[in-house]
Amino acid sequence: MTTTDVQVTRWWELSTLVHELDLQNNARLRERVARIGLTIAQASALRALTAPTTLRELAARMNCEPSNATVVIDKLEDQGLIERRPHPTDRRAKQIHLTLEGAEQRDKLLTLLREEPLSTGLTEQEQDVLQGLLQRALSGK
């Protein structure tokens, strides 16, 4: 094997492992949040709603497009977990607020995630190292 072949093989194997870890974590997360009647996207939105926010800000925290966040927020609103209110300083915008029921659901979510972490079989220190390496790889530095 040439050096280039070894590099390609190493890259391919690493990519496969990262993908498999992502699939496993998503499956674990999907199973956990379903217990409290949420999808992963809804859980992501509730977790990110730490204070009243605009849809655009929430979408950025959820790492998705505003159009995708709109679908999620519509469903949360239908469930009575959030409400849209006029923005206090921008007449054109609305802010998303948790309802009392939404705040309770968010608390359930955070408790669930604390009590049943998405364990990767790594120690906390190893998870910190992996997180740092992945962040460095994503930044290209």
Coordinates of N, CA, C and O in Angstrom, one line a residue:
M1 N 0.8 -1.2 0.0 CA 0.0 0.0 0.0 C 0.9 1.2 0.0 O 1.9 1.3 0.7
T2 N 0.4 2.2 -0.8 CA 1.2 3.5 -0.8 C 0.7 4.3 0.4 O -0.3 4.0 1.1
T3 N 1.5 5.4 0.7 CA 1.2 6.3 1.8 C -0.2 6.9 1.6 O -1.0 7.0 2.5
T4 N -0.5 7.2 0.3 CA -1.8 7.8 0.0 C -2.9 6.8 0.3 O -4.0 7.2 0.8
D5 N -2.7 5.5 -0.1 CA -3.7 4.5 0.2 C -3.9 4.3 1.7 O -5.1 4.2 2.2
V6 N -2.9 4.4 2.5 CA -3.0 4.3 3.9 C -3.8 5.5 4.5 O -4.6 5.3 5.3
Q7 N -3.5 6.7 4.0 CA -4.2 7.8 4.4 C -5.7 7.8 4.1 O -6.6 8.1 4.9
V8 N -6.0 7.3 2.9 CA -7.4 7.2 2.5 C -8.1 6.1 3.4 O -9.2 6.3 3.8
T9 N -7.4 5.0 3.6 CA -8.0 4.0 4.5 C -8.3 4.5 5.9 O -9.3 4.3 6.5
R10 N -7.3 5.2 6.4 CA -7.4 5.8 7.8 C -8.6 6.7 7.8 O -9.4 6.7 8.7
W11 N -8.7 7.6 6.8 CA -9.8 8.6 6.8 C -11.1 7.9 6.7 O -12.0 8.3 7.3
W12 N -11.2 6.9 5.8 CA -12.4 6.1 5.6 C -12.9 5.5 6.9 O -14.0 5.5 7.3
E13 N -11.9 4.8 7.6 CA -12.3 4.1 8.8 C -12.7 5.1 9.9 O -13.6 4.8 10.7
L14 N -12.0 6.2 10.0 CA -12.3 7.2 11.0 C -13.7 7.8 10.7 O -14.6 7.9 11.6
S15 N -14.0 8.1 9.4 CA -15.3 8.6 9.1 C -16.4 7.6 9.4 O -17.5 8.0 9.9
T16 N -16.2 6.3 9.2 CA -17.1 5.3 9.5 C -17.4 5.2 11.0 O -18.5 5.1 11.4
L17 N -16.3 5.3 11.8 CA -16.5 5.2 13.2 C -17.3 6.4 13.7 O -18.2 6.3 14.6
V18 N -17.0 7.6 13.3 CA -17.7 8.8 13.7 C -19.1 8.7 13.3 O -20.0 9.0 14.1
H19 N -19.4 8.2 12.1 CA -20.8 8.1 11.6 C -21.5 7.0 12.5 O -22.7 7.3 12.9
E20 N -20.9 5.9 12.8 CA -21.5 4.9 13.7 C -21.8 5.4 15.1 O -22.9 5.2 15.6
L21 N -20.9 6.2 15.6 CA -21.1 6.8 16.9 C -22.3 7.8 16.9 O -23.1 7.8 17.8
D22 N -22.4 8.5 15.8 CA -23.5 9.5 15.7 C -24.8 8.7 15.6 O -25.8 9.1 16.2
L23 N -24.9 7.6 14.8 CA -26.1 6.8 14.7 C -26.5 6.3 16.0 O -27.7 6.3 16.4
Q24 N -25.5 5.7 16.8 CA -25.8 5.1 18.1 C -26.3 6.2 19.1 O -27.3 6.0 19.8
N25 N -25.7 7.3 19.1 CA -26.1 8.4 20.0 C -27.5 8.9 19.6 O -28.3 9.2 20.5
N26 N -27.8 9.1 18.3 CA -29.1 9.5 17.9 C -30.2 8.5 18.3 O -31.3 8.9 18.7
A27 N -29.9 7.2 18.1 CA -30.8 6.2 18.5 C -31.1 6.2 20.0 O -32.3 6.1 20.4
R28 N -30.1 6.4 20.8 CA -30.3 6.5 22.3 C -31.1 7.7 22.6 O -32.0 7.7 23.4
L29 N -30.7 8.8 22.0 CA -31.5 10.1 22.3 C -32.9 10.0 21.9 O -33.8 10.4 22.6
R30 N -33.2 9.4 20.7 CA -34.5 9.3 20.2 C -35.4 8.5 21.1 O -36.5 8.8 21.5
E31 N -34.8 7.4 21.6 CA -35.5 6.5 22.6 C -35.8 7.2 23.9 O -36.9 7.1 24.4
R32 N -34.9 8.0 24.4 CA -35.1 8.7 25.6 C -36.1 9.8 25.5 O -37.0 9.9 26.4
V33 N -36.0 10.6 24.5 CA -36.9 11.8 24.4 C -38.3 11.3 24.0 O -39.3 12.0 24.4
A34 N -38.4 10.2 23.4 CA -39.8 9.6 23.0 C -40.5 9.3 24.3 O -41.8 9.4 24.3
R35 N -39.8 8.9 25.3 CA -40.5 8.6 26.6 C -41.3 9.7 27.2 O -42.2 9.5 27.9
I36 N -40.9 11.0 26.8 CA -41.6 12.1 27.3 C -42.4 12.8 26.2 O -42.8 14.0 26.3
G37 N -42.6 12.1 25.1 CA -43.4 12.5 24.0 C -42.8 13.6 23.1 O -43.5 14.3 22.5
L38 N -41.5 13.5 22.9 CA -40.8 14.5 22.1 C -40.0 13.8 21.0 O -39.7 12.6 21.1
T39 N -39.8 14.6 19.9 CA -38.8 14.1 18.9 C -37.5 14.7 19.2 O -37.4 15.6 20.1
I40 N -36.4 14.3 18.6 CA -35.1 14.9 18.8 C -35.1 16.4 18.5 O -34.6 17.2 19.3
A41 N -35.8 16.8 17.4 CA -35.8 18.2 17.1 C -36.6 19.0 18.1 O -36.2 20.1 18.5
Q42 N -37.7 18.5 18.6 CA -38.4 19.2 19.7 C -37.6 19.3 20.9 O -37.6 20.3 21.6
A43 N -36.9 18.2 21.3 CA -36.0 18.3 22.5 C -34.9 19.3 22.3 O -34.6 20.0 23.2
S44 N -34.4 19.4 21.1 CA -33.3 20.3 20.8 C -33.9 21.8 21.0 O -33.2 22.6 21.6
A45 N -35.1 22.0 20.5 CA -35.6 23.4 20.7 C -35.9 23.7 22.1 O -35.6 24.8 22.6
L46 N -36.5 22.7 22.9 CA -36.8 23.0 24.3 C -35.5 23.2 25.1 O -35.4 24.1 25.9
R47 N -34.5 22.4 24.8 CA -33.2 22.5 25.5 C -32.6 23.9 25.2 O -32.0 24.6 26.1
A48 N -32.8 24.4 24.0 CA -32.2 25.7 23.6 C -33.0 26.9 24.1 O -32.4 28.0 24.1
L49 N -34.2 26.7 24.5 CA -35.0 27.8 24.9 C -34.8 28.1 26.4 O -35.5 27.8 27.3
T50 N -33.7 28.8 26.6 CA -33.3 29.2 28.0 C -33.9 30.5 28.4 O -33.9 30.9 29.5
A51 N -34.4 31.3 27.4 CA -35.0 32.6 27.6 C -35.8 32.9 26.3 O -35.6 32.3 25.3
P52 N -36.7 33.9 26.4 CA -37.4 34.3 25.2 C -36.4 34.6 24.1 O -35.4 35.2 24.3
T53 N -36.8 34.1 22.9 CA -35.8 34.3 21.7 C -36.6 34.3 20.4 O -37.8 33.9 20.4
T54 N -36.0 34.9 19.4 CA -36.6 34.9 18.1 C -36.4 33.5 17.4 O -35.5 32.7 17.9
L55 N -37.2 33.3 16.4 CA -37.0 32.0 15.7 C -35.6 31.9 15.1 O -35.0 30.8 15.1
R56 N -35.1 33.0 14.5 CA -33.8 32.9 13.9 C -32.7 32.6 14.9 O -31.8 31.8 14.7
E57 N -32.8 33.2 16.1 CA -31.8 32.9 17.2 C -32.0 31.4 17.6 O -30.9 30.7 17.8
L58 N -33.2 31.0 17.7 CA -33.4 29.6 18.1 C -32.9 28.6 17.1 O -32.2 27.6 17.4
A59 N -33.1 28.9 15.8 CA -32.6 28.0 14.7 C -31.1 28.0 14.8 O -30.5 26.9 14.6
A60 N -30.4 29.1 15.1 CA -29.0 29.1 15.2 C -28.5 28.2 16.3 O -27.6 27.4 16.2
R61 N -29.2 28.2 17.5 CA -28.9 27.4 18.6 C -29.1 25.9 18.3 O -28.5 25.0 18.8
M62 N -30.2 25.6 17.5 CA -30.5 24.3 17.1 C -29.6 23.8 16.0 O -29.7 22.6 15.6
N63 N -28.9 24.7 15.4 CA -28.0 24.3 14.2 C -28.8 23.9 13.0 O -28.5 22.8 12.4
C64 N -29.9 24.7 12.7 CA -30.7 24.3 11.6 C -31.2 25.6 10.9 O -31.0 26.7 11.4
E65 N -31.8 25.5 9.8 CA -32.4 26.6 9.1 C -33.7 27.1 9.8 O -34.4 26.3 10.3
P66 N -34.0 28.4 9.7 CA -35.2 28.9 10.3 C -36.4 28.2 9.8 O -37.4 28.0 10.6
S67 N -36.5 27.8 8.6 CA -37.7 27.1 8.0 C -37.9 25.8 8.7 O -39.0 25.4 9.0
N68 N -36.8 25.1 9.1 CA -36.9 23.8 9.8 C -37.3 24.1 11.2 O -38.1 23.3 11.8
A69 N -36.8 25.1 11.8 CA -37.2 25.4 13.2 C -38.7 25.8 13.3 O -39.3 25.5 14.3
T70 N -39.2 26.4 12.2 CA -40.6 26.8 12.2 C -41.5 25.6 12.4 O -42.5 25.6 13.1
V71 N -41.2 24.6 11.6 CA -42.0 23.3 11.7 C -42.0 22.8 13.1 O -43.0 22.4 13.7
V72 N -40.8 22.8 13.8 CA -40.7 22.3 15.1 C -41.5 23.2 16.1 O -42.2 22.7 16.9
I73 N -41.3 24.5 16.0 CA -42.0 25.4 16.9 C -43.5 25.3 16.7 O -44.2 25.4 17.6
D74 N -44.0 25.1 15.4 CA -45.4 25.0 15.2 C -45.9 23.8 16.0 O -47.0 23.9 16.6
K75 N -45.2 22.7 16.0 CA -45.7 21.5 16.7 C -45.6 21.7 18.2 O -46.5 21.3 18.9
L76 N -44.6 22.4 18.7 CA -44.5 22.7 20.1 C -45.6 23.6 20.6 O -46.2 23.5 21.6
E77 N -46.0 24.5 19.7 CA -47.1 25.5 20.0 C -48.4 24.7 20.0 O -49.2 24.9 20.9
D78 N -48.6 23.8 19.0 CA -49.8 23.0 19.0 C -50.0 22.1 20.3 O -51.1 21.9 20.7
Q79 N -48.8 21.7 20.9 CA -48.8 21.0 22.1 C -49.0 21.8 23.4 O -49.0 21.3 24.5
G80 N -49.0 23.1 23.2 CA -49.1 24.1 24.3 C -47.8 24.3 25.1 O -47.9 24.7 26.2
L81 N -46.7 23.9 24.5 CA -45.4 24.1 25.2 C -44.7 25.4 25.0 O -43.9 25.8 25.8
I82 N -45.0 26.1 23.9 CA -44.5 27.4 23.6 C -45.6 28.3 23.1 O -46.6 27.9 22.7
E83 N -45.3 29.6 23.2 CA -46.2 30.6 22.6 C -45.4 31.7 21.9 O -44.3 32.0 22.4
R84 N -45.9 32.2 20.9 CA -45.3 33.4 20.2 C -45.9 34.6 20.7 O -47.1 34.8 20.8
R85 N -45.0 35.6 21.1 CA -45.4 36.9 21.6 C -44.7 38.0 20.8 O -43.6 37.7 20.3
P86 N -45.3 39.2 20.7 CA -44.6 40.3 20.0 C -43.3 40.6 20.7 O -43.1 40.5 21.9
H87 N -42.3 40.9 19.9 CA -41.0 41.2 20.4 C -41.1 42.6 21.1 O -41.7 43.5 20.5
P88 N -40.4 42.8 22.2 CA -40.6 44.0 23.0 C -40.0 45.3 22.3 O -40.5 46.4 22.5
T89 N -39.0 45.0 21.4 CA -38.4 46.2 20.8 C -38.4 46.2 19.2 O -38.0 47.2 18.6
D90 N -38.9 45.1 18.6 CA -38.9 45.0 17.2 C -40.3 44.6 16.8 O -40.7 43.4 16.9
R91 N -41.1 45.6 16.3 CA -42.5 45.3 15.9 C -42.6 44.2 14.9 O -43.7 43.6 14.8
R92 N -41.6 44.0 14.0 CA -41.7 43.0 13.0 C -41.5 41.6 13.4 O -41.8 40.7 12.8
A93 N -40.9 41.5 14.6 CA -40.5 40.1 15.1 C -41.4 39.6 16.2 O -42.1 40.4 16.8
K94 N -41.3 38.3 16.3 CA -42.0 37.6 17.4 C -41.0 36.9 18.3 O -39.9 36.6 17.8
Q95 N -41.3 36.8 19.5 CA -40.4 36.0 20.4 C -41.1 34.7 20.8 O -42.3 34.7 20.9
I96 N -40.3 33.7 21.0 CA -40.8 32.4 21.4 C -40.6 32.3 22.9 O -39.5 32.5 23.4
H97 N -41.7 32.0 23.6 CA -41.6 31.8 25.1 C -42.1 30.5 25.5 O -43.1 29.9 24.9
L98 N -41.5 29.9 26.5 CA -42.0 28.6 27.0 C -43.3 28.9 27.8 O -43.4 29.9 28.5
T99 N -44.3 28.1 27.7 CA -45.5 28.2 28.6 C -45.1 27.5 29.9 O -44.0 26.9 30.0
L100 N -45.9 27.5 30.9 CA -45.7 26.8 32.1 C -45.5 25.3 31.9 O -44.5 24.7 32.3
E101 N -46.4 24.8 31.0 CA -46.2 23.4 30.7 C -44.9 23.1 29.9 O -44.3 22.1 30.1
G102 N -44.6 24.0 29.0 CA -43.3 23.9 28.3 C -42.1 23.9 29.2 O -41.1 23.2 29.0
A103 N -42.1 24.8 30.2 CA -41.0 24.8 31.2 C -40.9 23.5 32.0 O -39.8 23.0 32.2
E104 N -42.1 23.0 32.3 CA -42.1 21.7 33.0 C -41.6 20.6 32.1 O -40.8 19.7 32.6
Q105 N -41.9 20.6 30.9 CA -41.4 19.6 29.9 C -39.9 19.7 29.7 O -39.2 18.8 29.6
R106 N -39.5 21.0 29.7 CA -38.0 21.2 29.5 C -37.3 20.7 30.7 O -36.2 20.1 30.6
D107 N -37.8 20.9 31.9 CA -37.2 20.4 33.1 C -37.2 18.9 33.1 O -36.1 18.3 33.5
K108 N -38.2 18.2 32.7 CA -38.3 16.7 32.5 C -37.2 16.3 31.6 O -36.5 15.3 31.8
L109 N -37.0 17.0 30.5 CA -36.0 16.7 29.5 C -34.6 16.8 30.1 O -33.8 15.8 29.9
L110 N -34.3 17.9 30.7 CA -33.0 18.0 31.3 C -32.7 17.0 32.4 O -31.6 16.5 32.5
T111 N -33.7 16.7 33.2 CA -33.5 15.7 34.2 C -33.3 14.3 33.6 O -32.3 13.6 34.0
L112 N -34.0 14.0 32.5 CA -33.8 12.7 31.8 C -32.4 12.6 31.3 O -31.7 11.6 31.4
L113 N -31.9 13.7 30.7 CA -30.6 13.7 30.1 C -29.5 13.6 31.1 O -28.4 13.0 30.9
R114 N -29.7 14.3 32.3 CA -28.7 14.2 33.4 C -28.7 12.8 34.0 O -27.6 12.2 34.2
E115 N -29.9 12.2 34.2 CA -30.0 10.9 34.8 C -29.5 9.7 33.9 O -29.0 8.7 34.4
E116 N -29.8 9.9 32.6 CA -29.4 8.9 31.6 C -28.6 9.5 30.5 O -29.1 9.7 29.4
P117 N -27.3 9.8 30.8 CA -26.5 10.4 29.8 C -26.3 9.4 28.6 O -26.5 8.2 28.7
L118 N -26.0 10.0 27.5 CA -25.8 9.2 26.2 C -24.4 8.7 26.3 O -23.5 9.2 25.6
S119 N -24.2 7.7 27.1 CA -22.9 7.1 27.4 C -22.2 6.6 26.1 O -22.8 5.9 25.3
T120 N -21.0 6.9 26.0 CA -20.2 6.4 24.8 C -19.2 5.4 25.3 O -18.4 4.9 24.5
G121 N -19.3 5.0 26.5 CA -18.3 4.0 27.0 C -17.0 4.6 27.3 O -16.0 3.9 27.6
L122 N -16.9 5.9 27.3 CA -15.7 6.7 27.6 C -15.8 7.4 28.9 O -16.9 7.8 29.3
T123 N -14.7 7.6 29.6 CA -14.7 8.4 30.8 C -14.9 9.8 30.5 O -14.8 10.2 29.3
E124 N -15.2 10.6 31.5 CA -15.4 12.1 31.2 C -14.2 12.7 30.6 O -14.3 13.5 29.7
Q125 N -13.0 12.3 31.1 CA -11.8 12.8 30.6 C -11.6 12.4 29.1 O -11.2 13.3 28.2
E126 N -11.9 11.2 28.8 CA -11.8 10.7 27.4 C -12.8 11.4 26.5 O -12.5 11.8 25.3
Q127 N -14.0 11.7 27.0 CA -15.0 12.4 26.2 C -14.5 13.8 26.0 O -14.7 14.4 24.9
D128 N -13.9 14.5 27.0 CA -13.3 15.8 26.8 C -12.3 15.8 25.7 O -12.2 16.7 24.8
V129 N -11.4 14.8 25.7 CA -10.3 14.7 24.7 C -11.0 14.5 23.3 O -10.6 15.2 22.3
L130 N -11.9 13.6 23.2 CA -12.6 13.4 21.9 C -13.3 14.6 21.4 O -13.2 15.0 20.2
Q131 N -14.0 15.3 22.3 CA -14.7 16.5 21.9 C -13.7 17.5 21.4 O -13.9 18.2 20.3
G132 N -12.6 17.7 22.1 CA -11.5 18.6 21.6 C -11.0 18.3 20.2 O -10.8 19.1 19.4
L133 N -10.7 17.0 20.0 CA -10.2 16.5 18.7 C -11.2 16.7 17.6 O -10.9 17.2 16.5
L134 N -12.5 16.4 17.9 CA -13.5 16.6 16.9 C -13.7 18.1 16.5 O -13.9 18.5 15.4
Q135 N -13.7 18.9 17.6 CA -13.8 20.4 17.3 C -12.7 20.9 16.5 O -12.8 21.7 15.6
R136 N -11.5 20.4 16.8 CA -10.3 20.8 16.0 C -10.4 20.3 14.6 O -10.1 21.0 13.6
A137 N -10.9 19.1 14.4 CA -11.0 18.5 13.0 C -12.1 19.3 12.3 O -11.9 19.6 11.1
L138 N -13.1 19.7 12.9 CA -14.2 20.5 12.2 C -13.7 21.9 11.9 O -14.1 22.4 10.9
S139 N -12.9 22.4 12.7 CA -12.4 23.8 12.4 C -11.3 23.8 11.4 O -10.9 24.9 10.8
G140 N -10.7 22.6 11.1 CA -9.6 22.6 10.1 C -8.3 23.1 10.6 O -7.4 23.4 9.8
K141 N -8.1 23.2 11.9 CA -6.9 23.8 12.5 C -6.1 22.7 13.2 O -6.6 21.9 13.9

